[in-house]
Amino acid sequence: MEAPAAPHNPAEPGSVQIVVTSPEQMRELGRRLAKLLRAGDLVMLSGELGAGKTTLTRGLGEGLGVRGAVTSPTFVIARVHPSLGDGPPLVHVDAYRLSGGLDEMEDLDLDVSLPESVVVVEWGEGKVEELTEDRLQVVIHRAVGDTTDEVRQMTITGVGARWASADLSVLAA
């Protein structure tokens, strides 16, 4: 088994920086993150194409115990993965192809799904912030260009009262 993701120097209170060196570490981080999530949580993922947003979400799905393979919803925009137990369903949204803000997102009824689901939105910056004052923002940086480098620099920041007292440093364990 690989070593756990290495912590990086925190940027600010309520934030943790993590270095991930493989897709399996990214999935494991998603499984650890799932333990912190509950119905009503919004997770916004941003990063370059191929940064690992869907891989992280796959780990979230595993950690939440949801049905169905978690794959990129790029062409269907959103997928709902019901819980196999008593946990919340996972709503996985890819807003990459959506040009509008919250108006276009409203067609997806995320405001209806949010209270009883964990909603993960890839490429949601400037589009879903108005859904709730509380959200977890995950920014993934990777080397760009012609590279096989698997190293990802991640910053995970809790926004709002929901995350004010959360200990995000457990994600770097």
XYZ file of N, CA and C in Angstrom:
519
model
N 0.841 -1.181 0.000
C 0.000 0.000 0.000
C 0.877 1.231 0.000
N 0.419 2.258 -0.690
C 1.181 3.490 -0.787
C 1.095 4.306 0.496
N 2.069 5.184 0.659
C 2.051 6.087 1.809
C 0.857 7.024 1.676
N 0.307 7.500 2.793
C -0.828 8.421 2.722
C -0.423 9.744 2.099
N -1.435 10.472 1.670
C -1.198 11.790 1.107
C -0.456 12.645 2.119
N 0.499 13.409 1.635
C 1.322 14.220 2.524
C 0.687 15.586 2.733
N 0.666 16.073 3.984
C 0.132 17.417 4.205
C 1.092 18.462 3.659
N 0.550 19.568 3.319
C 1.308 20.714 2.833
C 1.046 21.825 3.840
N 1.770 22.899 3.820
C 1.529 23.980 4.776
C 0.154 24.585 4.563
N -0.670 24.655 5.614
C -2.002 25.248 5.458
C -1.913 26.704 5.019
N -2.787 27.090 4.101
C -2.782 28.448 3.575
C -3.466 29.418 4.535
N -4.513 28.986 5.187
C -5.290 29.858 6.061
C -6.115 28.984 6.995
N -6.636 29.566 8.079
C -7.505 28.778 8.955
C -8.712 28.271 8.166
N -9.137 27.061 8.472
C -10.255 26.472 7.760
C -9.851 25.845 6.445
N -8.537 25.756 6.222
C -7.998 25.237 4.979
C -6.919 24.218 5.276
N -6.800 23.249 4.391
C -5.692 22.307 4.496
C -5.134 22.104 3.094
N -3.818 21.982 3.006
C -3.183 21.696 1.723
C -2.604 20.294 1.787
N -2.807 19.548 0.719
C -2.411 18.149 0.673
C -1.735 17.876 -0.661
N -0.687 17.051 -0.624
C -0.039 16.598 -1.841
C -0.454 15.144 -2.063
N -0.965 14.860 -3.239
C -1.391 13.513 -3.614
C -0.496 13.074 -4.763
N 0.009 11.846 -4.708
C 0.981 11.414 -5.710
C 0.500 10.291 -6.622
N -0.767 9.860 -6.475
C -1.272 8.798 -7.340
C -2.795 8.832 -7.370
N -3.385 8.231 -8.405
C -4.848 8.152 -8.440
C -5.421 7.393 -7.234
N -4.739 6.363 -6.764
C -5.237 5.620 -5.600
C -5.247 6.505 -4.351
N -4.240 7.340 -4.190
C -4.247 8.285 -3.065
C -5.399 9.274 -3.191
N -5.710 9.682 -4.420
C -6.828 10.601 -4.636
C -8.143 9.930 -4.230
N -8.313 8.670 -4.617
C -9.530 7.942 -4.227
C -9.590 7.765 -2.712
N -8.460 7.459 -2.096
C -8.425 7.301 -0.641
C -8.764 8.619 0.048
N -8.293 9.718 -0.479
C -8.651 11.029 0.069
C -10.163 11.238 -0.030
N -10.746 10.840 -1.141
C -12.199 10.928 -1.295
C -12.921 10.087 -0.253
N -12.419 8.895 0.024
C -13.040 8.039 1.051
C -12.947 8.684 2.430
N -11.811 9.315 2.745
C -11.660 10.006 4.035
C -12.577 11.222 4.101
N -12.659 11.953 3.008
C -13.524 13.134 2.957
C -14.983 12.741 3.163
N -15.390 11.619 2.623
C -16.780 11.159 2.757
C -17.189 11.029 4.222
N -16.233 10.704 5.095
C -16.538 10.553 6.521
C -16.927 11.880 7.166
N -16.524 12.995 6.556
C -16.853 14.322 7.090
C -18.169 14.867 6.539
N -18.676 14.255 5.468
C -19.833 14.799 4.769
C -21.144 14.259 5.308
N -22.191 15.077 5.129
C -23.548 14.684 5.524
C -24.530 15.304 4.532
N -25.754 14.868 4.604
C -26.788 15.412 3.729
C -26.804 16.933 3.865
N -26.928 17.613 2.744
C -26.941 19.072 2.733
C -25.596 19.694 2.403
N -24.559 18.881 2.286
C -23.232 19.423 1.989
C -23.027 19.622 0.498
N -22.414 20.745 0.162
C -22.035 21.077 -1.200
C -20.512 21.054 -1.269
N -19.981 20.312 -2.234
C -18.540 20.235 -2.453
C -18.278 20.740 -3.864
N -17.474 21.791 -3.969
C -17.116 22.353 -5.274
C -15.693 21.932 -5.612
N -15.525 21.314 -6.778
C -14.215 20.856 -7.231
C -13.748 21.690 -8.409
N -12.513 22.151 -8.346
C -11.957 22.863 -9.493
C -10.533 22.392 -9.733
N -10.128 22.495 -10.973
C -8.791 22.079 -11.374
C -8.764 21.855 -12.869
N -7.569 21.752 -13.399
C -7.402 21.549 -14.827
C -8.046 20.232 -15.263
N -8.278 20.104 -16.564
C -8.723 18.827 -17.109
C -7.710 17.763 -16.711
N -8.186 16.628 -16.255
C -7.290 15.539 -15.864
C -6.664 15.701 -14.492
N -7.125 16.675 -13.720
C -6.526 16.920 -12.405
C -6.895 15.850 -11.378
N -8.034 15.180 -11.564
C -8.435 14.146 -10.616
C -9.757 14.407 -9.928
N -10.545 15.333 -10.450
C -11.825 15.673 -9.828
C -12.763 14.457 -9.784
N -12.872 13.754 -10.891
C -13.754 12.584 -10.922
C -13.176 11.443 -10.099
N -11.869 11.292 -10.082
C -11.239 10.252 -9.251
C -11.525 10.512 -7.778
N -11.431 11.768 -7.350
C -11.769 12.127 -5.973
C -13.239 11.810 -5.697
N -14.113 12.150 -6.638
C -15.544 11.892 -6.465
C -15.829 10.393 -6.421
N -15.086 9.600 -7.172
C -15.231 8.144 -7.122
C -14.944 7.646 -5.702
N -13.899 8.179 -5.078
C -13.596 7.828 -3.690
C -14.686 8.283 -2.740
N -15.253 9.466 -2.985
C -16.382 9.943 -2.179
C -17.546 8.969 -2.259
N -17.852 8.535 -3.473
C -18.945 7.581 -3.665
C -18.699 6.283 -2.916
N -17.458 5.803 -2.957
C -17.113 4.591 -2.217
C -17.284 4.814 -0.724
N -16.805 5.957 -0.236
C -16.896 6.263 1.179
C -18.326 6.471 1.654
N -19.165 7.026 0.786
C -20.578 7.246 1.130
C -21.400 5.975 0.958
N -20.852 4.989 0.264
C -21.583 3.742 0.045
C -22.763 3.902 -0.884
N -22.513 4.500 -2.058
C -23.600 4.726 -3.004
C -23.582 3.691 -4.125
N -24.707 3.595 -4.797
C -24.872 2.637 -5.886
C -24.375 3.229 -7.196
N -23.826 2.389 -8.026
C -23.420 2.792 -9.366
C -21.987 3.260 -9.430
N -21.403 3.051 -10.600
C -20.032 3.506 -10.827
C -20.028 5.024 -10.971
N -19.154 5.671 -10.252
C -19.035 7.125 -10.348
C -18.105 7.424 -11.518
N -18.686 7.987 -12.566
C -17.933 8.373 -13.753
C -18.236 9.831 -14.045
N -17.472 10.408 -14.936
C -17.679 11.818 -15.260
C -19.053 12.026 -15.882
N -19.838 12.951 -15.347
C -21.156 13.236 -15.919
C -21.123 14.333 -16.980
N -19.996 14.481 -17.675
C -19.822 15.589 -18.610
C -20.966 15.705 -19.607
N -21.403 14.608 -20.184
C -22.394 14.700 -21.250
C -23.829 14.623 -20.744
N -24.027 14.096 -19.545
C -25.381 14.069 -18.978
C -25.565 15.183 -17.957
N -24.529 15.916 -17.658
C -24.467 17.038 -16.731
C -24.538 16.597 -15.267
N -25.490 15.729 -14.915
C -25.620 15.331 -13.505
C -26.046 13.862 -13.406
N -25.530 13.190 -12.378
C -25.921 11.815 -12.067
C -26.250 11.742 -10.580
N -27.284 10.980 -10.268
C -27.644 10.737 -8.878
C -27.275 9.297 -8.552
N -26.521 9.123 -7.472
C -26.123 7.804 -6.995
C -26.813 7.570 -5.648
N -27.877 6.755 -5.631
C -28.582 6.497 -4.366
C -27.687 5.750 -3.373
N -27.966 5.955 -2.106
C -27.223 5.274 -1.054
C -27.628 3.804 -1.009
N -26.661 2.937 -0.760
C -26.940 1.511 -0.567
C -27.305 1.209 0.883
N -27.169 2.215 1.746
C -27.479 2.058 3.168
C -28.402 3.162 3.621
N -28.067 3.713 4.783
C -28.909 4.781 5.321
C -28.283 6.163 5.166
N -27.223 6.263 4.377
C -26.565 7.549 4.162
C -27.235 8.348 3.053
N -26.729 9.533 2.815
C -27.318 10.387 1.773
C -26.908 9.929 0.375
N -27.746 10.211 -0.621
C -27.331 9.963 -2.000
C -26.247 10.960 -2.400
N -25.530 10.620 -3.448
C -24.513 11.504 -4.015
C -25.053 12.044 -5.336
N -25.087 13.368 -5.463
C -25.439 14.008 -6.726
C -24.135 14.567 -7.286
N -23.731 14.048 -8.445
C -22.460 14.414 -9.070
C -22.757 15.231 -10.319
N -22.303 16.477 -10.335
C -22.602 17.414 -11.411
C -21.301 17.848 -12.077
N -21.315 17.912 -13.401
C -20.200 18.470 -14.154
C -20.736 19.715 -14.861
N -20.356 20.877 -14.368
C -20.869 22.138 -14.905
C -19.977 22.710 -16.005
N -19.028 21.918 -16.488
C -18.068 22.402 -17.497
C -18.759 22.983 -18.723
N -19.782 22.315 -19.223
C -20.450 22.756 -20.444
C -21.550 23.780 -20.199
N -21.802 24.113 -18.960
C -22.844 25.091 -18.641
C -22.214 26.477 -18.605
N -22.703 27.362 -19.435
C -22.105 28.690 -19.522
C -22.731 29.676 -18.554
N -23.986 29.442 -18.184
C -24.688 30.367 -17.307
C -24.328 30.154 -15.849
N -24.848 31.011 -15.021
C -24.641 30.910 -13.589
C -25.715 30.061 -12.954
N -26.222 30.519 -11.822
C -27.209 29.760 -11.062
C -28.492 29.528 -11.863
N -28.853 30.456 -12.756
C -30.076 30.273 -13.548
C -30.051 28.960 -14.317
N -28.940 28.683 -14.987
C -28.821 27.441 -15.746
C -28.751 26.237 -14.804
N -28.121 26.414 -13.671
C -28.024 25.332 -12.693
C -29.388 25.018 -12.082
N -30.280 26.027 -12.015
C -31.602 25.805 -11.431
C -32.393 24.742 -12.193
N -32.126 24.607 -13.479
C -32.794 23.573 -14.272
C -32.478 22.172 -13.752
N -31.381 22.037 -13.038
C -30.988 20.737 -12.480
C -31.654 20.466 -11.132
N -32.368 21.454 -10.583
C -33.042 21.333 -9.285
C -32.091 20.962 -8.150
N -30.879 21.495 -8.183
C -29.928 21.205 -7.120
C -30.400 21.741 -5.778
N -31.142 22.852 -5.801
C -31.654 23.411 -4.556
C -32.635 22.455 -3.898
N -33.319 21.629 -4.697
C -34.247 20.630 -4.170
C -33.474 19.421 -3.651
N -32.422 19.022 -4.368
C -31.628 17.843 -4.001
C -30.722 18.083 -2.804
N -30.229 19.305 -2.667
C -29.200 19.596 -1.680
C -29.551 19.214 -0.250
N -30.726 19.516 0.272
C -30.974 19.222 1.687
C -30.840 17.750 2.074
N -31.130 16.822 1.159
C -31.058 15.413 1.528
C -29.908 14.669 0.858
N -29.055 15.380 0.124
C -27.972 14.744 -0.624
C -26.633 15.402 -0.319
N -25.569 14.728 -0.707
C -24.262 15.345 -0.822
C -24.136 15.706 -2.293
N -23.942 16.986 -2.586
C -23.856 17.447 -3.966
C -22.407 17.828 -4.254
N -21.834 17.194 -5.277
C -20.471 17.477 -5.716
C -20.559 18.093 -7.099
N -19.991 19.297 -7.256
C -20.048 19.998 -8.533
C -18.635 20.258 -9.034
N -18.321 19.654 -10.177
C -17.071 19.961 -10.860
C -17.288 21.201 -11.705
N -16.308 22.099 -11.742
C -16.373 23.315 -12.535
C -17.528 24.215 -12.088
N -17.794 24.295 -10.807
C -18.942 25.048 -10.323
C -18.679 26.485 -9.928
N -17.441 26.946 -10.025
C -17.120 28.309 -9.612
C -17.966 29.313 -10.384
N -18.563 30.241 -9.660
C -19.394 31.263 -10.270
C -20.758 30.757 -10.717
N -21.075 29.508 -10.369
C -22.328 28.919 -10.817
C -23.192 28.389 -9.678
N -22.585 27.937 -8.585
C -23.390 27.284 -7.544
C -23.213 27.866 -6.148
N -22.381 28.868 -5.993
C -22.126 29.414 -4.671
C -23.397 29.897 -3.979
N -24.372 30.334 -4.748
C -25.602 30.872 -4.172
C -26.538 29.785 -3.639
N -26.224 28.532 -3.898
C -27.066 27.443 -3.391
C -27.063 27.390 -1.871
N -25.925 27.700 -1.273
C -25.788 27.629 0.176
C -24.608 28.479 0.636
N -24.685 28.974 1.845
C -23.569 29.741 2.400
C -22.438 28.830 2.840
N -22.740 27.554 3.015
C -21.758 26.582 3.492
C -21.345 25.671 2.352
N -20.050 25.565 2.141
C -19.561 24.664 1.102
C -18.106 24.307 1.384
N -17.703 23.244 0.759
C -16.314 22.821 0.815
C -15.738 23.052 -0.574
N -14.686 23.835 -0.650
C -14.052 24.126 -1.928
C -12.765 23.328 -2.023
N -12.643 22.553 -3.097
C -11.460 21.727 -3.323
C -10.825 22.178 -4.629
N -9.599 22.672 -4.537
C -8.861 23.119 -5.715
C -7.705 22.149 -5.912
N -7.621 21.599 -7.126
C -6.588 20.615 -7.452
C -5.690 21.205 -8.531
N -4.394 21.271 -8.243
C -3.420 21.753 -9.222
C -2.553 20.580 -9.658
N -2.288 20.523 -10.937
C -1.394 19.509 -11.473
C -0.473 20.169 -12.482
N 0.628 19.481 -12.776
C 1.520 19.971 -13.816
C 0.773 19.914 -15.145
N 0.934 20.938 -15.957
C 0.259 20.958 -17.252
C 1.286 20.745 -18.355
N 0.792 20.430 -19.523
C 1.672 20.164 -20.649
C 1.849 18.666 -20.840
N 2.832 18.293 -21.597
C 3.089 16.891 -21.912
C 3.855 16.246 -20.765
N 3.101 15.732 -19.792
C 3.734 15.154 -18.613
C 2.942 13.963 -18.113
N 3.623 13.045 -17.491
C 2.958 11.907 -16.849
C 2.994 12.072 -15.336
N 3.340 13.258 -14.891
C 3.446 13.555 -13.467
C 2.087 13.363 -12.781
N 2.041 12.509 -11.776
C 0.801 12.223 -11.046
C 0.635 13.103 -9.804
N 1.598 13.957 -9.501
C 1.550 14.775 -8.292
C 0.472 15.845 -8.431
N -0.361 15.937 -7.381
C -1.418 16.943 -7.325
C -1.260 17.740 -6.033
N -1.303 19.058 -6.153
C -1.298 19.957 -5.001
C -2.753 20.345 -4.767
N -3.273 20.056 -3.595
C -4.691 20.308 -3.321
C -4.859 21.270 -2.164
N -5.838 22.142 -2.297
C -6.235 23.012 -1.197
C -7.713 22.763 -0.945
N -8.040 22.396 0.279
C -9.421 22.125 0.667
C -9.793 23.172 1.711
N -10.844 23.936 1.402
C -11.245 25.051 2.259
C -12.719 24.933 2.621
N -12.999 25.008 3.898
C -14.378 25.041 4.369
C -14.873 26.473 4.413
N -16.055 26.707 3.855
C -16.648 28.044 3.812
C -17.979 27.998 4.562
N -18.188 28.936 5.466
C -19.457 29.042 6.173
C -19.442 28.371 7.536
N -20.548 28.552 8.252
C -20.667 28.059 9.624
C -20.533 26.543 9.713
N -21.038 25.837 8.728
C -20.978 24.366 8.740
C -19.540 23.876 8.882
N -18.601 24.566 8.273
C -17.207 24.111 8.254
C -16.316 24.881 9.224
N -16.874 25.849 9.954
C -16.067 26.706 10.828
C -15.283 25.918 11.877
N -15.893 24.889 12.430
C -15.206 24.116 13.475
C -14.723 22.753 12.983
N -14.851 22.483 11.705
C -14.421 21.183 11.169
C -12.902 21.114 11.148
N -12.367 19.969 11.511
C -10.932 19.743 11.501
C -10.546 19.078 10.182
N -10.274 19.882 9.177
C -9.932 19.359 7.876
C -8.543 18.712 7.837
N -7.745 18.940 8.878
C -6.401 18.339 8.898
C -6.476 16.812 8.955
N -7.621 16.238 9.366
C -7.745 14.774 9.387
C -7.672 14.213 7.971
N -7.897 15.040 6.969
C -7.835 14.576 5.599
C -6.405 14.278 5.163
N -5.436 14.895 5.832
C -4.043 14.686 5.486
C -3.437 13.498 6.225
N -4.221 12.840 7.049
C -3.691 11.723 7.865
C -3.292 10.550 7.013
